Coordinates of C-alpha atoms in Angstrom, one line a residue:
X1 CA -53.6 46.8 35.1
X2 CA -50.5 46.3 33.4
X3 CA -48.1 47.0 35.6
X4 CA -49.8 44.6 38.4
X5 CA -49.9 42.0 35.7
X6 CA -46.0 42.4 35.0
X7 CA -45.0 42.4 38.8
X8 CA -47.1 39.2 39.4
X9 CA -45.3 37.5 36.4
X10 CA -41.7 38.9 38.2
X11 CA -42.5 37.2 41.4
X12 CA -43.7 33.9 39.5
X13 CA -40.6 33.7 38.1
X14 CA -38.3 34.4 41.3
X15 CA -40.6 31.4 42.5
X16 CA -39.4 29.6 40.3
X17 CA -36.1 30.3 40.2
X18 CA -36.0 29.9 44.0
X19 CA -37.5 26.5 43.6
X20 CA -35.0 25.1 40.9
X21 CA -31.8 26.4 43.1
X22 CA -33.0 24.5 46.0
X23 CA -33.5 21.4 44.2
X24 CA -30.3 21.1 43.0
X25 CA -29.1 22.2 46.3
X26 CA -30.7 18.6 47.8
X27 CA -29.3 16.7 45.2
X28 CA -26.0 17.7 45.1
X29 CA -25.1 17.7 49.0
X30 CA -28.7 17.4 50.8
X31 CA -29.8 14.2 49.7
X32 CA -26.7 11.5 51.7
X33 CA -27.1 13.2 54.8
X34 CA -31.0 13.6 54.4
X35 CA -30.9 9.6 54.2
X36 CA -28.8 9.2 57.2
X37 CA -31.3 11.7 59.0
X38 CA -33.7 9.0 58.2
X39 CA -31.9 5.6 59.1
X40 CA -31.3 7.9 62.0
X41 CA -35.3 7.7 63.4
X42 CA -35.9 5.2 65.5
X43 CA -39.1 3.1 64.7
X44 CA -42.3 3.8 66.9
X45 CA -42.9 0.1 68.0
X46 CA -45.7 1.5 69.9
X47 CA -47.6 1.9 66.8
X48 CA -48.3 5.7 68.2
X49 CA -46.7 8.3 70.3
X50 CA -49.7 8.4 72.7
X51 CA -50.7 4.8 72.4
X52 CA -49.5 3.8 76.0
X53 CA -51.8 6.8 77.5
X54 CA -55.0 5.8 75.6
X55 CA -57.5 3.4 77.4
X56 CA -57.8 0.0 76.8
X57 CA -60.5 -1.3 74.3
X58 CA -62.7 -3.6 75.7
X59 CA -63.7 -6.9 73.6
X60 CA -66.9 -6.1 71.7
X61 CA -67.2 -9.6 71.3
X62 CA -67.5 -11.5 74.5
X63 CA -70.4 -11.8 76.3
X64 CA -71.3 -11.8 79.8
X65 CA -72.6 -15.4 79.6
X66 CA -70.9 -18.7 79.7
X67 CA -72.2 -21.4 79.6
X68 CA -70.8 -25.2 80.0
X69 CA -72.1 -26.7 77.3
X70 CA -75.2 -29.6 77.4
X71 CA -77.1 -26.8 79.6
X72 CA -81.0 -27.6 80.1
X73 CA -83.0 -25.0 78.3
X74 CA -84.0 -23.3 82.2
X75 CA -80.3 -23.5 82.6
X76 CA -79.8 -21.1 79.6
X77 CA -82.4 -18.9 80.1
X78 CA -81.2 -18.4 83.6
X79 CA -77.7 -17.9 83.2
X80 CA -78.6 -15.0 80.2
X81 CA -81.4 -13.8 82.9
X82 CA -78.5 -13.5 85.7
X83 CA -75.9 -11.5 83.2
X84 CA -78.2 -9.5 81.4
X85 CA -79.2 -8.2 85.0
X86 CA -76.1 -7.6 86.2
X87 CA -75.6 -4.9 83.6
X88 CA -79.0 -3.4 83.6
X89 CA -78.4 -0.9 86.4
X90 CA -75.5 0.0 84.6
X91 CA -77.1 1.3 81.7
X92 CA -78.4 4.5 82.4
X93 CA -74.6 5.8 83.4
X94 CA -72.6 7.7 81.2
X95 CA -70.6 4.4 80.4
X96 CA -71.2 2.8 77.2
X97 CA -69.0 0.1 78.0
X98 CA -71.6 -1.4 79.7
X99 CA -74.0 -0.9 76.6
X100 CA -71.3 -2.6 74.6
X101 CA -71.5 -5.7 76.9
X102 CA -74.8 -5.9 76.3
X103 CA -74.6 -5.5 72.6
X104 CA -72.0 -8.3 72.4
X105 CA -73.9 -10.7 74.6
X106 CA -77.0 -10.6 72.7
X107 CA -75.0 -11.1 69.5
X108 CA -73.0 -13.9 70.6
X109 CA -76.4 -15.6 71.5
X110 CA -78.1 -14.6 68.2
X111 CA -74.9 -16.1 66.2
X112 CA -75.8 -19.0 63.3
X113 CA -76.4 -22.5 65.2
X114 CA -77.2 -21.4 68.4
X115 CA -80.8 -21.0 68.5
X116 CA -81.4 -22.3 72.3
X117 CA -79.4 -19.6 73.2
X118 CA -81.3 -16.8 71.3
X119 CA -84.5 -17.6 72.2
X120 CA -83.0 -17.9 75.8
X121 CA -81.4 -14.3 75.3
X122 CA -84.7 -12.8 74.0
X123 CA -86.7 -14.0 76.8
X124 CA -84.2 -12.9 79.3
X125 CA -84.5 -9.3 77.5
X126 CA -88.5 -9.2 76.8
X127 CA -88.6 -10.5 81.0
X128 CA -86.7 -8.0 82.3
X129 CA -88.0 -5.1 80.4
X130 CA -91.4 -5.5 82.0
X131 CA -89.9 -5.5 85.8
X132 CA -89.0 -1.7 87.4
X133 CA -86.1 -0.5 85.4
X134 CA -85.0 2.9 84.4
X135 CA -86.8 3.8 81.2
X136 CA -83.6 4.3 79.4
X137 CA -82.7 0.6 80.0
X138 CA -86.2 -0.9 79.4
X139 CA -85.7 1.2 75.8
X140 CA -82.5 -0.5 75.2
X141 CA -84.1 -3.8 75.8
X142 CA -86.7 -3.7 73.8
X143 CA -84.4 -2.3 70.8
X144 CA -82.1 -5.2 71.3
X145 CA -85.2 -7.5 70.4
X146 CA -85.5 -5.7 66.8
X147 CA -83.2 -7.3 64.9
X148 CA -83.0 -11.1 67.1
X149 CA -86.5 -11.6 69.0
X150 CA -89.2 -14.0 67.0
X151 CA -92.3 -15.5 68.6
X152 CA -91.0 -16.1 72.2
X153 CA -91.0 -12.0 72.7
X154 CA -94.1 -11.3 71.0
X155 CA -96.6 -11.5 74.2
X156 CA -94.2 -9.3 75.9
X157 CA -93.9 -6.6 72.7
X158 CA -97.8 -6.7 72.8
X159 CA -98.2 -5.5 76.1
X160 CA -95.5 -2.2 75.7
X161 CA -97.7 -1.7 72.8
X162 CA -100.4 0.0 75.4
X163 CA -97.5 1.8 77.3
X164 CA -98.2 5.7 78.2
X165 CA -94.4 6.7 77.1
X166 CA -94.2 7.0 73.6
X167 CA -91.2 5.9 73.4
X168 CA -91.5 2.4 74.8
X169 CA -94.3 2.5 71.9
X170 CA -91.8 3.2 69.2
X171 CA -89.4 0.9 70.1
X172 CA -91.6 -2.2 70.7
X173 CA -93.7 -1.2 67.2
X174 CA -90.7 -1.3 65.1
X175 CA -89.6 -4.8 66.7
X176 CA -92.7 -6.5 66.4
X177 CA -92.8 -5.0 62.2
X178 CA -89.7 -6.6 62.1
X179 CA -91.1 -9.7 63.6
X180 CA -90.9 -13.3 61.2
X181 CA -93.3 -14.4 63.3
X182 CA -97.5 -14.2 62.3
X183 CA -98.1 -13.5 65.8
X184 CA -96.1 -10.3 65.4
X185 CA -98.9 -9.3 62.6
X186 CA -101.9 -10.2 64.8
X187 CA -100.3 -8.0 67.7
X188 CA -100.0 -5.3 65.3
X189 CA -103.7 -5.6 63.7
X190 CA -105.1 -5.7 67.3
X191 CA -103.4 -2.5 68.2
X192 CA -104.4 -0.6 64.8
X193 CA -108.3 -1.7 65.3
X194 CA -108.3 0.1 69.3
X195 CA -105.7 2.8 68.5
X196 CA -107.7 6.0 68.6
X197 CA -104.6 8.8 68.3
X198 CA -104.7 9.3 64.4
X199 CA -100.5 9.2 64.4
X200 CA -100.3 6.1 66.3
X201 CA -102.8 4.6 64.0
X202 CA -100.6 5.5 61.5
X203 CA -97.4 4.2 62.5
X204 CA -99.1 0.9 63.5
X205 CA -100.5 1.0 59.7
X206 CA -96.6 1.6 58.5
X207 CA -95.3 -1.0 60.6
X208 CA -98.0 -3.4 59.1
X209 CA -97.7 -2.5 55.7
X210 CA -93.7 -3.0 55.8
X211 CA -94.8 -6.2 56.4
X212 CA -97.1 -6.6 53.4
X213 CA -98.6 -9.8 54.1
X214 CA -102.3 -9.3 52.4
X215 CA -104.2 -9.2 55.9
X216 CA -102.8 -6.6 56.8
X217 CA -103.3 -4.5 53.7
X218 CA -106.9 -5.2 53.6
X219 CA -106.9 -3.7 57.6
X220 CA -104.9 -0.4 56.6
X221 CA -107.5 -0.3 54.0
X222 CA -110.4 -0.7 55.6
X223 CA -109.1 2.0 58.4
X224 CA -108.0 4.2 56.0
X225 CA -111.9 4.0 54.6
X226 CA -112.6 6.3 58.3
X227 CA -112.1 9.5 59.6
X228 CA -108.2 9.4 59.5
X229 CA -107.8 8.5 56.0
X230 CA -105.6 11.2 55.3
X231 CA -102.9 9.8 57.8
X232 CA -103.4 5.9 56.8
X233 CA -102.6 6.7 52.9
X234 CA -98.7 6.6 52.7
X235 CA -99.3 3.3 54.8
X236 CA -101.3 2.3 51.5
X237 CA -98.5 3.2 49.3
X238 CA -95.7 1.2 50.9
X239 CA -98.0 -1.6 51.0
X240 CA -98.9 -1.7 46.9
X241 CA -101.0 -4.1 46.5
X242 CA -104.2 -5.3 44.6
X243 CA -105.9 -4.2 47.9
X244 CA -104.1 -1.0 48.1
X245 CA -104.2 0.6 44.8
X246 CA -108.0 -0.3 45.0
X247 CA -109.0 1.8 48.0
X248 CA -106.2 4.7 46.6
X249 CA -108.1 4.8 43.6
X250 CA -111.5 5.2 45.7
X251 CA -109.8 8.4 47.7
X252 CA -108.7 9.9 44.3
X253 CA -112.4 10.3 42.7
X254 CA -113.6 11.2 47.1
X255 CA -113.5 13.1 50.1
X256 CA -111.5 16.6 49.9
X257 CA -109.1 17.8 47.9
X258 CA -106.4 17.6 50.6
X259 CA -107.0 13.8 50.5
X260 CA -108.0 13.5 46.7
X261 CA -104.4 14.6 46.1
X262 CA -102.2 12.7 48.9
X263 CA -104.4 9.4 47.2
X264 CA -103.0 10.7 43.4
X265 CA -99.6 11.5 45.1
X266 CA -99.3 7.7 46.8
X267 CA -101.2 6.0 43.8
X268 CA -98.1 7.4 41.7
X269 CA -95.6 5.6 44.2
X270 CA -97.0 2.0 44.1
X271 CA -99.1 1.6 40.7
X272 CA -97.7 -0.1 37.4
X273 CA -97.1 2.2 34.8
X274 CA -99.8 1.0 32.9
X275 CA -102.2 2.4 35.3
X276 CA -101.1 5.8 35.4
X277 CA -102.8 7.3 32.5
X278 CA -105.8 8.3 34.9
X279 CA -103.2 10.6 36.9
X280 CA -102.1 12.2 33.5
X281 CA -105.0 14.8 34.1
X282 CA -105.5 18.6 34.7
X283 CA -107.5 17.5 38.0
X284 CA -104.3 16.9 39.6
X285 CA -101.6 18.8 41.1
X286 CA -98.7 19.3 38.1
X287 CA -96.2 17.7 40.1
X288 CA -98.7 14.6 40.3
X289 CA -99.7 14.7 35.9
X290 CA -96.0 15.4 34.8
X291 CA -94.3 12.7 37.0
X292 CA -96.8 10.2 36.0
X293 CA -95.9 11.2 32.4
X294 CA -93.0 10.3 33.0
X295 CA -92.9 6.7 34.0
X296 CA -95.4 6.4 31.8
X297 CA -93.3 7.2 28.7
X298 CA -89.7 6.1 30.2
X299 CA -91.9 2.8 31.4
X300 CA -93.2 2.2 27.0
X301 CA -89.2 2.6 26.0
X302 CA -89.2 2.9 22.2
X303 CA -92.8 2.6 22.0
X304 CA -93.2 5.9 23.2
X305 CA -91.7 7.6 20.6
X306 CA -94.3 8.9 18.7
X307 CA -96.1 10.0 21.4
X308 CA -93.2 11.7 22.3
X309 CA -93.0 13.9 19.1
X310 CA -96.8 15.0 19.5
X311 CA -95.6 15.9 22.8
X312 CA -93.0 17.8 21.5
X313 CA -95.1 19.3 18.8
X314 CA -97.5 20.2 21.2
X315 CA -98.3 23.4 23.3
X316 CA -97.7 22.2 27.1
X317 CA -94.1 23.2 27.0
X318 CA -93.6 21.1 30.3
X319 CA -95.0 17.9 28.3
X320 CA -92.8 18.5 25.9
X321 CA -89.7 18.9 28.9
X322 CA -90.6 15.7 30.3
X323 CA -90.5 14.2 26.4
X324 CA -87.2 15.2 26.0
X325 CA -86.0 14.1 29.2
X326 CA -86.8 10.6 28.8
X327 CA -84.9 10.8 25.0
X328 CA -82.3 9.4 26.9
X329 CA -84.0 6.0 27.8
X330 CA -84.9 5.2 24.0
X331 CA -83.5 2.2 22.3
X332 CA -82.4 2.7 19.2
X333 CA -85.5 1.7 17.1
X334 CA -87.2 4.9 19.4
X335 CA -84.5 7.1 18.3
X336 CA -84.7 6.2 15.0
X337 CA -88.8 7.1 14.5
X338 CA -87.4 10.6 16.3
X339 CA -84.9 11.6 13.6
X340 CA -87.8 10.5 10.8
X341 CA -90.4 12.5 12.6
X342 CA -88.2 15.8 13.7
X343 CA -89.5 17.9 10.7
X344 CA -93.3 18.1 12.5
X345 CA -91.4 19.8 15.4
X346 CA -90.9 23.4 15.6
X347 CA -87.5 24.7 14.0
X348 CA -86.0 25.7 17.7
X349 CA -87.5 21.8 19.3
X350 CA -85.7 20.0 16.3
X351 CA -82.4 21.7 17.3
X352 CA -83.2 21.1 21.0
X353 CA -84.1 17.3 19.9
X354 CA -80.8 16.8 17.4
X355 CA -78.7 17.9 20.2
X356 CA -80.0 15.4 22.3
X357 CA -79.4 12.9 20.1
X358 CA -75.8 13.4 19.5
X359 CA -75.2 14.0 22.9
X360 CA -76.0 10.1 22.9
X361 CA -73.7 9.6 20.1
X362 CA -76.4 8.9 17.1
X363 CA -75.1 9.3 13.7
X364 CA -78.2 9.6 12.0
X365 CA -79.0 13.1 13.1
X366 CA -75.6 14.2 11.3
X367 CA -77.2 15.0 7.4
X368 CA -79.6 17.1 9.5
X369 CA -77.6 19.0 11.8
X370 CA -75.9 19.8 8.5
X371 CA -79.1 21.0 6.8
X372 CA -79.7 23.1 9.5
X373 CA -75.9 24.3 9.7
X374 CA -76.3 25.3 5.8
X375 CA -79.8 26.9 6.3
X376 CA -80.1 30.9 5.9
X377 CA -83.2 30.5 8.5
X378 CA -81.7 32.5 11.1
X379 CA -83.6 30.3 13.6
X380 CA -82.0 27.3 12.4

């Protein structure tokens, strides 16, 4: 081993010795005529060796549309009827300079102050997406419309709604939930109430509680009362609610255990923290108890303090993990009642506990960490 070590230290130092030499090598002759090398190099006004063979970007930001300015609404919604079109056979090539025309039209028509020519766009879009196009154009279409369409495109969203290629579905789902317009909920409500497919029902419950406008809580809730209740629940939970939590409370104490526990497990995600003591509960799945636990004490700040040391005093060593992990989001007055209550805890937790606390930089633990540091307890 010795040997290796002293051969790896002779090459080091060659290395090194090689290194210094050819520094002072560049600075005593190399370093004029490496400047003239570089005044030498003439500059790349190109910007990049290969920038002349590369293809030419088009504008992302003109449209296909112009229009003369004082156009009569009809006049508008024709002219964004005739370009949008145009470039609607191109779509389903391998092109996507034509998609990018498309892209820029419709957001040059959605820009601030221009609402004529929106609405225009949108109905252009929503019109031609119902006529015989190739499915991969009506789809990019209809996605166009989920970010700029409002009530004029709802009628048309409505009917894709009922379309046999998922798909189509998706896309016109996700624009109506992101939809201003109230129309957009009642298309959506209609849909959930006939949908008979358990994970269409659901998505249309998503898309309406994203919305979370109250009517259309109290739908997902009275669906999710049925035979598909297990697939309506994390609807529930992103719509939080009064409503909401009152049905998920209902599926927690019913039904099987499959659905008593996605309830718990959703009823975790949307209720206050003051409402989670009923999850705290051997019934329930540990993930379920512990992480309600936790928001319930990280949620009380320095209040929960003492409930924190009977934790910790306690025999459910994972209460007492989650107790010390939420040490860290005690104001002071909870860190104080901690360094007065340590000596209930268990020799091995109060060391566990003091090093917490110095970790977040709280002098008071210091006379104890030096009782323990003088103690002949071999545990302390």
């Amino acid at each position: 081993m010795e040997p290796q070590m002293n051969a790896d230290g002779h090459k080091e130092r060659i290395m090194q010795k090689t290194f210094i030499i050819s520094m002072a090598v560049l600075l005593a002759c190399g370093f004029n005529e490496a400047l003239a090398a570089q005044k030498s190099v003439k500059p790349d006004k190109t910007g990049t060796a290969t920038a002349k063979k590369l293809p030419k970007v088009p504008d992302k930001q003109q449209s296909v549309v112009t229009l003369k300015g004082g156009d009569l609404p009809e006049q508008v919604l024709k002219a964004y009827a005739d370009g949008i079109s145009a470039l609607v056979p191109l779509l389903s090539t391998n092109d996507l300079q034509n998609l990018q025309k498309l892209e820029s039209t419709v957001h040059h028509a959605s820009r601030p102050g221009a609402e004529k020519e929106r609405a225009a766009c949108c109905q252009a879009l929503a019109s031609i997406a119902q006529t015989d196009v190739p499915l991969e154009a009506r789809i990019w279409l209809l996605e166009l419309l989920t970010d700029t369409g409002k009530a004029e495109v709802v009628p048309a969203l409505a009917k894709f709604l009922d379309e046999r290629e998922y798909r189509v579905r998706e896309v016109a789902r996700c624009a109506l939930q992101n939809n201003s317009s109230p129309d957009a909920e009642a298309a959506l409500l209609t849909a959930l109430k006939k949908a008979d497919n358990p994970s269409w029902k659901a998505a249309l419950a998503l898309a309406l509680a994203g919305r979370k406008v109250e009517t259309s809580v109290q739908a997902i809730a009275i669906a999710a009362k049925g035979k598909n209740a297990l697939t309506l629940i994390d609807a529930l939970a992103i719509a939080g609610g009064k409503e909401a939590k009152k049905v998920l409370r209902e599926l927690m104490t019913d039904g099987s255990q499959e659905i008593r526990t996605a309830a718990a497990d959703a009823y975790l995600k949307c209720a206050d923290a003051g409402e989670l003591e009923t999850l705290y509960d051997n019934k329930y799945p540990p993930h379920i108890k512990y992480a309600a636990l936790h928001r319930i004490l990280e949620a009380a700040g320095g209040k929960a303090a003492p409930r924190m040391l009977e934790l910790m005093a306690g025999q459910d060593h994972r209460a007492a993990e989650v107790a010390l992990g939420v040490i860290r989001s005690l104001d002071p007055g909870g860190r104080k009642v901690l360094v007065e209550g340590i000596g209930r805890l268990p020799n091995s937790m109060q060391a566990t506990v003091l090093e917490s606390l110095a970790n977040l930089g709280e002098k008071a633990v210091l006379p104890l960490a030096l009782t323990f540091a003088n103690s002949s307890d071999p545990e302390m």
